[in-house]
Short mmCIF file of C-alpha atoms in Angstrom, two decimals:
data_model
loop_
_atom_site.label_atom_id
_atom_site.label_comp_id
_atom_site.label_asym_id
_atom_site.label_seq_id
_atom_site.Cartn_x
_atom_site.Cartn_y
_atom_site.Cartn_z
CA UNK D 132 -12.73 -24.04 22.04
CA UNK D 133 -14.45 -21.67 19.60
CA UNK D 134 -12.56 -19.88 16.84
CA UNK D 135 -13.79 -16.69 15.20
CA UNK D 136 -12.68 -16.40 11.59
CA UNK D 137 -12.15 -12.70 10.83
CA UNK D 138 -12.36 -11.64 7.17
CA UNK D 139 -12.29 -8.02 5.91
CA UNK D 140 -13.69 -7.65 2.39
CA UNK D 141 -13.54 -4.96 -0.28
CA UNK D 142 -15.10 -5.81 -3.66
CA UNK D 143 -14.12 -9.51 -3.57
CA UNK D 144 -17.41 -11.41 -3.84
CA UNK D 145 -16.05 -14.26 -5.98
CA UNK D 146 -13.10 -14.76 -3.66
CA UNK D 147 -15.35 -14.78 -0.61
CA UNK D 148 -17.47 -17.53 -2.18
CA UNK D 149 -14.39 -19.71 -2.64
CA UNK D 150 -13.24 -19.01 0.93
CA UNK D 151 -16.66 -19.82 2.40
CA UNK D 152 -16.95 -22.93 0.26
CA UNK D 153 -13.64 -24.21 1.64
CA UNK D 154 -14.84 -23.51 5.18
CA UNK D 155 -17.95 -25.64 4.64
CA UNK D 156 -15.61 -28.59 3.98
CA UNK D 157 -13.82 -28.39 7.34
CA UNK D 158 -13.56 -31.64 9.31
CA UNK D 159 -14.19 -29.62 12.49
CA UNK D 160 -16.92 -26.97 12.74
CA UNK D 161 -15.68 -25.35 15.96
CA UNK D 162 -15.68 -21.87 14.43
CA UNK D 163 -17.81 -18.93 13.35
CA UNK D 164 -17.10 -16.65 10.39
CA UNK D 165 -17.36 -12.89 10.89
CA UNK D 166 -17.20 -10.85 7.68
CA UNK D 167 -17.09 -7.07 7.61
CA UNK D 168 -17.63 -5.46 4.22
CA UNK D 169 -15.58 -2.28 4.04
CA UNK D 170 -17.83 -0.06 1.94
CA UNK D 171 -17.71 -2.27 -1.16
CA UNK D 172 -19.62 -1.34 -4.30
CA UNK D 173 -19.83 -5.08 -5.08
CA UNK D 174 -20.91 -6.49 -1.71
CA UNK D 175 -20.77 -10.17 -0.79
CA UNK D 176 -23.82 -10.21 1.50
CA UNK D 177 -25.70 -12.58 -0.80
CA UNK D 178 -22.82 -15.07 -0.72
CA UNK D 179 -22.79 -14.92 3.08
CA UNK D 180 -26.54 -15.60 3.16
CA UNK D 181 -26.20 -18.55 0.78
CA UNK D 182 -23.53 -20.24 2.88
CA UNK D 183 -25.37 -19.48 6.10
CA UNK D 184 -28.32 -21.35 4.59
CA UNK D 185 -25.96 -24.28 4.00
CA UNK D 186 -25.23 -24.47 7.72
CA UNK D 187 -22.11 -22.35 8.01
CA UNK D 188 -22.10 -20.04 11.05
CA UNK D 189 -21.64 -16.73 9.20
CA UNK D 190 -22.16 -13.20 10.49
CA UNK D 191 -22.07 -10.45 7.88
CA UNK D 192 -21.69 -6.71 8.50
CA UNK D 193 -21.48 -3.76 6.12
CA UNK D 194 -19.85 -0.45 7.01
CA UNK D 195 -18.49 2.62 5.25
CA UNK D 196 -15.02 2.39 3.75
CA UNK D 197 -12.32 3.06 6.36
CA UNK D 198 -9.71 0.39 5.60
CA UNK D 199 -9.10 -3.31 6.15
CA UNK D 200 -7.70 -2.89 9.66
CA UNK D 201 -10.79 -1.02 10.84
CA UNK D 202 -12.91 -3.75 9.21
CA UNK D 203 -11.02 -6.45 11.13
CA UNK D 204 -11.48 -4.55 14.38
CA UNK D 205 -15.19 -4.17 13.62
CA UNK D 206 -15.48 -7.95 13.26
CA UNK D 207 -13.52 -8.70 16.44
CA UNK D 208 -15.79 -6.45 18.46
CA UNK D 209 -18.72 -8.65 17.38
CA UNK D 210 -17.02 -12.05 17.59
CA UNK D 211 -17.57 -14.68 20.29
CA UNK D 212 -14.47 -16.85 19.89
CA UNK D 213 -11.72 -17.73 22.33
CA UNK D 214 -9.30 -17.22 19.45
CA UNK D 215 -9.47 -14.87 16.45
CA UNK D 216 -8.22 -16.42 13.21
CA UNK D 217 -7.43 -14.06 10.34
CA UNK D 218 -7.68 -14.99 6.66
CA UNK D 219 -7.51 -12.78 3.59
CA UNK D 220 -10.49 -13.02 1.26
CA UNK D 221 -8.26 -14.57 -1.44
CA UNK D 222 -7.45 -17.64 0.67
CA UNK D 223 -8.71 -21.18 0.34
CA UNK D 224 -8.53 -23.21 3.54
CA UNK D 225 -7.49 -26.91 3.64
CA UNK D 226 -10.26 -29.15 4.98
CA UNK D 227 -8.35 -30.19 8.11
CA UNK D 228 -7.20 -26.69 9.11
CA UNK D 229 -9.27 -26.30 12.29
CA UNK D 230 -8.82 -29.90 13.30
CA UNK D 231 -5.05 -29.39 13.10
CA UNK D 232 -5.20 -26.00 14.80
CA UNK D 233 -7.06 -27.33 17.82
CA UNK D 234 -4.53 -30.15 18.19
CA UNK D 235 -1.53 -27.84 17.75
CA UNK D 236 -2.78 -25.39 20.37
CA UNK D 237 -3.17 -28.28 22.80
CA UNK D 238 0.30 -29.67 22.06
CA UNK D 239 2.16 -26.36 21.75
CA UNK D 240 0.08 -23.51 23.22
CA UNK D 241 0.73 -20.08 21.74
CA UNK D 242 -0.89 -16.71 22.41
CA UNK D 243 -0.31 -15.68 18.80
CA UNK D 244 0.40 -18.02 15.91
CA UNK D 245 0.81 -18.06 12.18
CA UNK D 246 1.17 -20.56 9.38
CA UNK D 247 2.69 -20.62 5.90
CA UNK D 248 0.91 -20.17 2.60
CA UNK D 249 0.95 -22.52 -0.35
CA UNK D 250 -0.40 -22.76 -3.89
CA UNK D 251 -3.37 -25.02 -4.51
CA UNK D 252 -3.38 -27.27 -7.58
CA UNK D 253 -6.24 -25.20 -9.02
CA UNK D 254 -4.17 -21.99 -9.13
CA UNK D 255 -2.85 -20.64 -12.44
CA UNK D 256 0.84 -20.98 -13.30
CA UNK D 257 1.25 -17.23 -12.69
CA UNK D 258 -0.29 -17.52 -9.21
CA UNK D 259 1.94 -20.48 -8.42
CA UNK D 260 5.01 -18.60 -9.66
CA UNK D 261 4.15 -15.58 -7.52
CA UNK D 262 3.58 -17.85 -4.53
CA UNK D 263 7.03 -19.35 -5.07
CA UNK D 264 8.62 -15.90 -5.32
CA UNK D 265 7.00 -14.85 -2.05
CA UNK D 266 7.99 -17.97 -0.12
CA UNK D 267 11.36 -19.04 -1.53
CA UNK D 268 14.45 -18.68 0.65
CA UNK D 269 16.28 -17.25 -2.40
CA UNK D 270 13.92 -14.28 -2.60
CA UNK D 271 12.57 -13.58 0.90
CA UNK D 272 15.05 -15.32 3.16
CA UNK D 273 12.20 -17.50 4.45
CA UNK D 274 10.65 -14.70 6.50
CA UNK D 275 7.09 -15.55 5.39
CA UNK D 276 6.77 -18.82 7.28
CA UNK D 277 9.63 -20.94 6.00
CA UNK D 278 11.25 -23.58 8.18
CA UNK D 279 14.61 -21.89 7.55
CA UNK D 280 14.56 -18.13 8.03
CA UNK D 281 16.90 -15.17 8.29
CA UNK D 282 14.49 -13.38 10.66
CA UNK D 283 12.34 -14.27 13.64
CA UNK D 284 8.94 -15.45 12.42
CA UNK D 285 6.22 -12.80 12.14
CA UNK D 286 2.61 -13.95 11.58
CA UNK D 287 0.80 -12.38 8.61
CA UNK D 288 -2.94 -11.86 8.30
CA UNK D 289 -3.40 -14.28 5.42
CA UNK D 290 -2.91 -17.01 8.07
CA UNK D 291 -2.68 -15.67 11.61
CA UNK D 292 -4.47 -15.93 14.92
CA UNK D 293 -4.33 -14.81 18.52
CA UNK D 294 -6.26 -15.30 21.71
CA UNK D 295 -9.00 -13.08 23.04
CA UNK D 296 -6.61 -12.23 25.87
CA UNK D 297 -4.17 -10.73 23.39
CA UNK D 298 -6.92 -8.59 21.87
CA UNK D 299 -8.12 -7.39 25.25
CA UNK D 300 -4.62 -6.28 26.23
CA UNK D 301 -3.01 -5.18 22.95
CA UNK D 302 -6.09 -3.96 21.09
CA UNK D 303 -6.91 -4.03 17.41
CA UNK D 304 -5.00 -3.39 14.20
CA UNK D 305 -3.73 0.01 13.15
CA UNK D 306 -4.81 1.26 9.74
CA UNK D 307 -1.48 1.23 7.94
CA UNK D 308 0.47 -0.82 5.43
CA UNK D 309 2.01 -4.00 6.93
CA UNK D 310 -0.46 -3.76 9.79
CA UNK D 311 0.08 -7.45 10.56
CA UNK D 312 3.80 -6.92 11.20
CA UNK D 313 2.94 -3.95 13.42
CA UNK D 314 0.43 -6.08 15.32
CA UNK D 315 2.86 -8.99 15.74
CA UNK D 316 5.49 -6.59 17.05
CA UNK D 317 3.07 -5.13 19.59
CA UNK D 318 2.05 -8.62 20.69
CA UNK D 319 5.67 -9.64 21.18
CA UNK D 320 6.51 -6.44 23.07
CA UNK D 321 3.54 -7.10 25.38
CA UNK D 322 5.17 -10.35 26.44
CA UNK D 323 2.89 -12.85 24.69
CA UNK D 324 4.19 -16.00 23.05
CA UNK D 325 4.38 -16.03 19.23
CA UNK D 326 5.27 -18.91 16.97
CA UNK D 327 4.95 -20.68 13.65
CA UNK D 328 2.87 -23.78 13.05
CA UNK D 329 4.71 -24.97 9.91
CA UNK D 330 2.17 -27.70 9.14
CA UNK D 331 -0.82 -25.33 9.15
CA UNK D 332 -0.86 -23.80 5.65
CA UNK D 333 -3.54 -22.01 3.70
CA UNK D 334 -3.79 -21.70 -0.07
CA UNK D 335 -3.18 -18.04 -0.83
CA UNK D 336 -4.00 -16.76 -4.32
CA UNK D 337 -2.17 -13.45 -3.95
CA UNK D 338 -2.21 -11.21 -7.01
CA UNK D 339 -3.42 -12.74 -10.27
CA UNK D 340 -1.04 -10.85 -12.57
CA UNK D 341 2.45 -9.38 -12.46
CA UNK D 342 1.32 -5.75 -12.64
CA UNK D 343 -0.77 -6.01 -9.47
CA UNK D 344 1.98 -8.03 -7.82
CA UNK D 345 4.51 -5.27 -8.58
CA UNK D 346 2.30 -2.65 -6.93
CA UNK D 347 1.80 -4.87 -3.89
CA UNK D 348 5.49 -5.54 -3.24
CA UNK D 349 6.38 -1.89 -3.91
CA UNK D 350 4.04 -0.93 -1.07
CA UNK D 351 5.57 -3.65 1.13
CA UNK D 352 8.99 -2.07 0.61
CA UNK D 353 7.71 1.38 1.54
CA UNK D 354 5.97 0.10 4.65
CA UNK D 355 9.12 -1.57 5.95
CA UNK D 356 10.66 1.88 6.40
CA UNK D 357 7.50 3.07 8.17
CA UNK D 358 7.89 0.12 10.55
CA UNK D 359 11.48 1.17 11.23
CA UNK D 360 10.24 4.61 12.25
CA UNK D 361 7.76 2.99 14.65
CA UNK D 362 10.17 0.33 15.93
CA UNK D 363 13.81 1.37 15.32
CA UNK D 364 15.17 -2.10 16.17
CA UNK D 365 12.80 -3.91 13.80
CA UNK D 366 14.84 -3.39 10.63
CA UNK D 367 17.08 -6.40 9.95
CA UNK D 368 19.67 -7.08 7.29
CA UNK D 369 17.30 -9.36 5.38
CA UNK D 370 14.90 -6.44 4.84
CA UNK D 371 17.63 -4.49 3.03
CA UNK D 372 18.53 -7.27 0.58
CA UNK D 373 15.97 -6.29 -2.10
CA UNK D 374 17.33 -2.73 -2.07
CA UNK D 375 20.85 -4.12 -2.49
CA UNK D 376 19.53 -6.25 -5.35
CA UNK D 377 18.20 -3.13 -7.12
CA UNK D 378 21.44 -1.23 -6.56
CA UNK D 379 23.52 -4.23 -7.64
CA UNK D 380 21.53 -4.81 -10.85
CA UNK D 381 21.78 -1.11 -11.72
CA UNK D 382 25.54 -1.16 -11.13
CA UNK D 383 26.07 -4.38 -13.11
CA UNK D 384 23.97 -3.05 -15.98
CA UNK D 385 26.02 0.15 -16.10
CA UNK D 386 29.29 -1.79 -16.07
CA UNK D 387 27.97 -4.17 -18.73
CA UNK D 388 27.35 -1.21 -21.04
CA UNK D 389 30.54 0.66 -20.17
CA UNK D 390 33.01 -2.22 -19.80
CA UNK D 391 31.84 -5.75 -20.64
CA UNK D 392 28.63 -7.83 -20.76
CA UNK D 393 30.37 -10.29 -18.40
CA UNK D 394 29.40 -7.98 -15.55
CA UNK D 395 25.89 -9.43 -15.86
CA UNK D 396 27.15 -12.95 -15.13
CA UNK D 397 26.37 -12.85 -11.35
CA UNK D 398 22.77 -11.84 -12.13
CA UNK D 399 22.47 -14.67 -14.64
CA UNK D 400 23.79 -17.19 -12.13
CA UNK D 401 21.33 -15.99 -9.51
CA UNK D 402 18.35 -16.16 -11.88
CA UNK D 403 19.42 -19.64 -12.95
CA UNK D 404 19.45 -20.64 -9.27
CA UNK D 405 15.93 -19.20 -8.88
CA UNK D 406 14.77 -21.22 -11.90
CA UNK D 407 16.37 -24.42 -10.59
CA UNK D 408 14.92 -23.98 -7.11
CA UNK D 409 11.45 -23.35 -8.54
CA UNK D 410 11.75 -26.37 -10.82
CA UNK D 411 12.72 -28.63 -7.93
CA UNK D 412 9.98 -27.19 -5.72
CA UNK D 413 7.11 -27.17 -8.24
CA UNK D 414 8.26 -29.83 -10.76
CA UNK D 415 6.90 -27.65 -13.53
CA UNK D 416 8.89 -25.99 -16.29
CA UNK D 417 6.09 -23.46 -16.90
CA UNK D 418 5.96 -22.38 -13.25
CA UNK D 419 9.76 -22.30 -12.97
CA UNK D 420 9.98 -20.11 -16.08
CA UNK D 421 7.44 -17.65 -14.65
CA UNK D 422 9.11 -17.78 -11.23
CA UNK D 423 12.12 -15.94 -12.68
CA UNK D 424 10.24 -12.72 -13.65
CA UNK D 425 8.08 -13.09 -10.52
CA UNK D 426 11.23 -13.12 -8.37
CA UNK D 427 12.69 -10.12 -10.21
CA UNK D 428 9.43 -8.25 -9.63
CA UNK D 429 9.35 -9.31 -5.97
CA UNK D 430 12.90 -8.13 -5.29
CA UNK D 431 12.89 -5.14 -7.64
CA UNK D 432 9.48 -3.81 -6.60
CA UNK D 433 10.16 -4.21 -2.89
CA UNK D 434 13.66 -2.76 -3.27
CA UNK D 435 12.45 0.30 -5.19
CA UNK D 436 9.72 0.96 -2.65
CA UNK D 437 12.21 0.60 0.18
CA UNK D 438 14.74 2.94 -1.45
CA UNK D 439 12.13 5.60 -2.21
CA UNK D 440 10.74 5.48 1.33
CA UNK D 441 14.22 5.56 2.83
CA UNK D 442 15.08 8.67 0.80
CA UNK D 443 11.82 10.47 1.57
CA UNK D 444 11.20 9.39 5.16
CA UNK D 445 14.72 8.96 6.54
CA UNK D 446 17.04 11.19 4.51
CA UNK D 447 14.52 13.99 3.92
CA UNK D 448 12.70 13.38 7.19
CA UNK D 449 9.24 13.76 5.71
CA UNK D 450 7.62 10.69 7.26
CA UNK D 451 4.85 9.28 5.09
CA UNK D 452 4.63 10.69 1.61
CA UNK D 453 1.41 12.07 0.13
CA UNK D 454 0.63 8.99 -1.96
CA UNK D 455 0.86 6.72 1.07
CA UNK D 456 -1.36 8.99 3.14
CA UNK D 457 -4.04 8.89 0.42
CA UNK D 458 -3.84 5.12 0.24
CA UNK D 459 -4.03 4.84 4.03
CA UNK D 460 -7.18 6.96 4.14
CA UNK D 461 -8.79 4.85 1.42
CA UNK D 462 -7.74 1.60 3.10
CA UNK D 463 -6.09 0.23 -0.05
#
């Protein structure tokens, strides 16, 4: 069984080096790596050449900037694998990943699979706090690969794969925000099997600071409404919780000013629970302390993006707003 690792890249040379370095340490070498550079001004071709010289099966392509989905499709068209495995450029892959994957596919065959993400010991406390905010049941309901989840599992492209048969029938990714959720939905609607391999994690760096993280989750919130327009039944209660968080915090803050500060007590209890959960999970006071603002950013940013998109796209009926269209064209 041959796997084709598909990696779209845009100005991430240092990240690509770390990803390729982790792939050289795999206990099984039953894979090729296909990188498509999406019009970067800081290309990673030299890094690809260096690791190819070290024995890694790397194919590198450069094309004009059209977006990460188009870059993934470009790689798949040139790949030889029986399965396509998708990683983001900011991932580090555990050494036994492909050994585990081959065994899992034999024991529990799936047409499309995904795994969770984790924080490597080398990550900064901010990265670890953001990782906790994006994976904790208290913030996301476990929808990003948790063993307990409020929604049916949906593979994400930081750790996702599907068979060549899926690609031949369903096609490639659409150039849009949350393109992995769109793809997973199309795969499921086509009748293919989809599932989570909970013991197949990758180390996902995500955003390195809170400002970039805020922008990312804001876009996630907007894209959830776009997905509702594409698939009306795809919106679940768990997707609305961040918006309710934003509305609730605004209402409690107003009541705290107008009536009594005690109105902020429920928020304080919730944030204390976030801190405690992070402390138990990470065993680090520093990470737990940063997990509190990271969780507020995760919920608040997503909720604000969701509310804005709902107002513009649903209530006003305008579909995608101008800012999103620009970002889509640029592939950001």
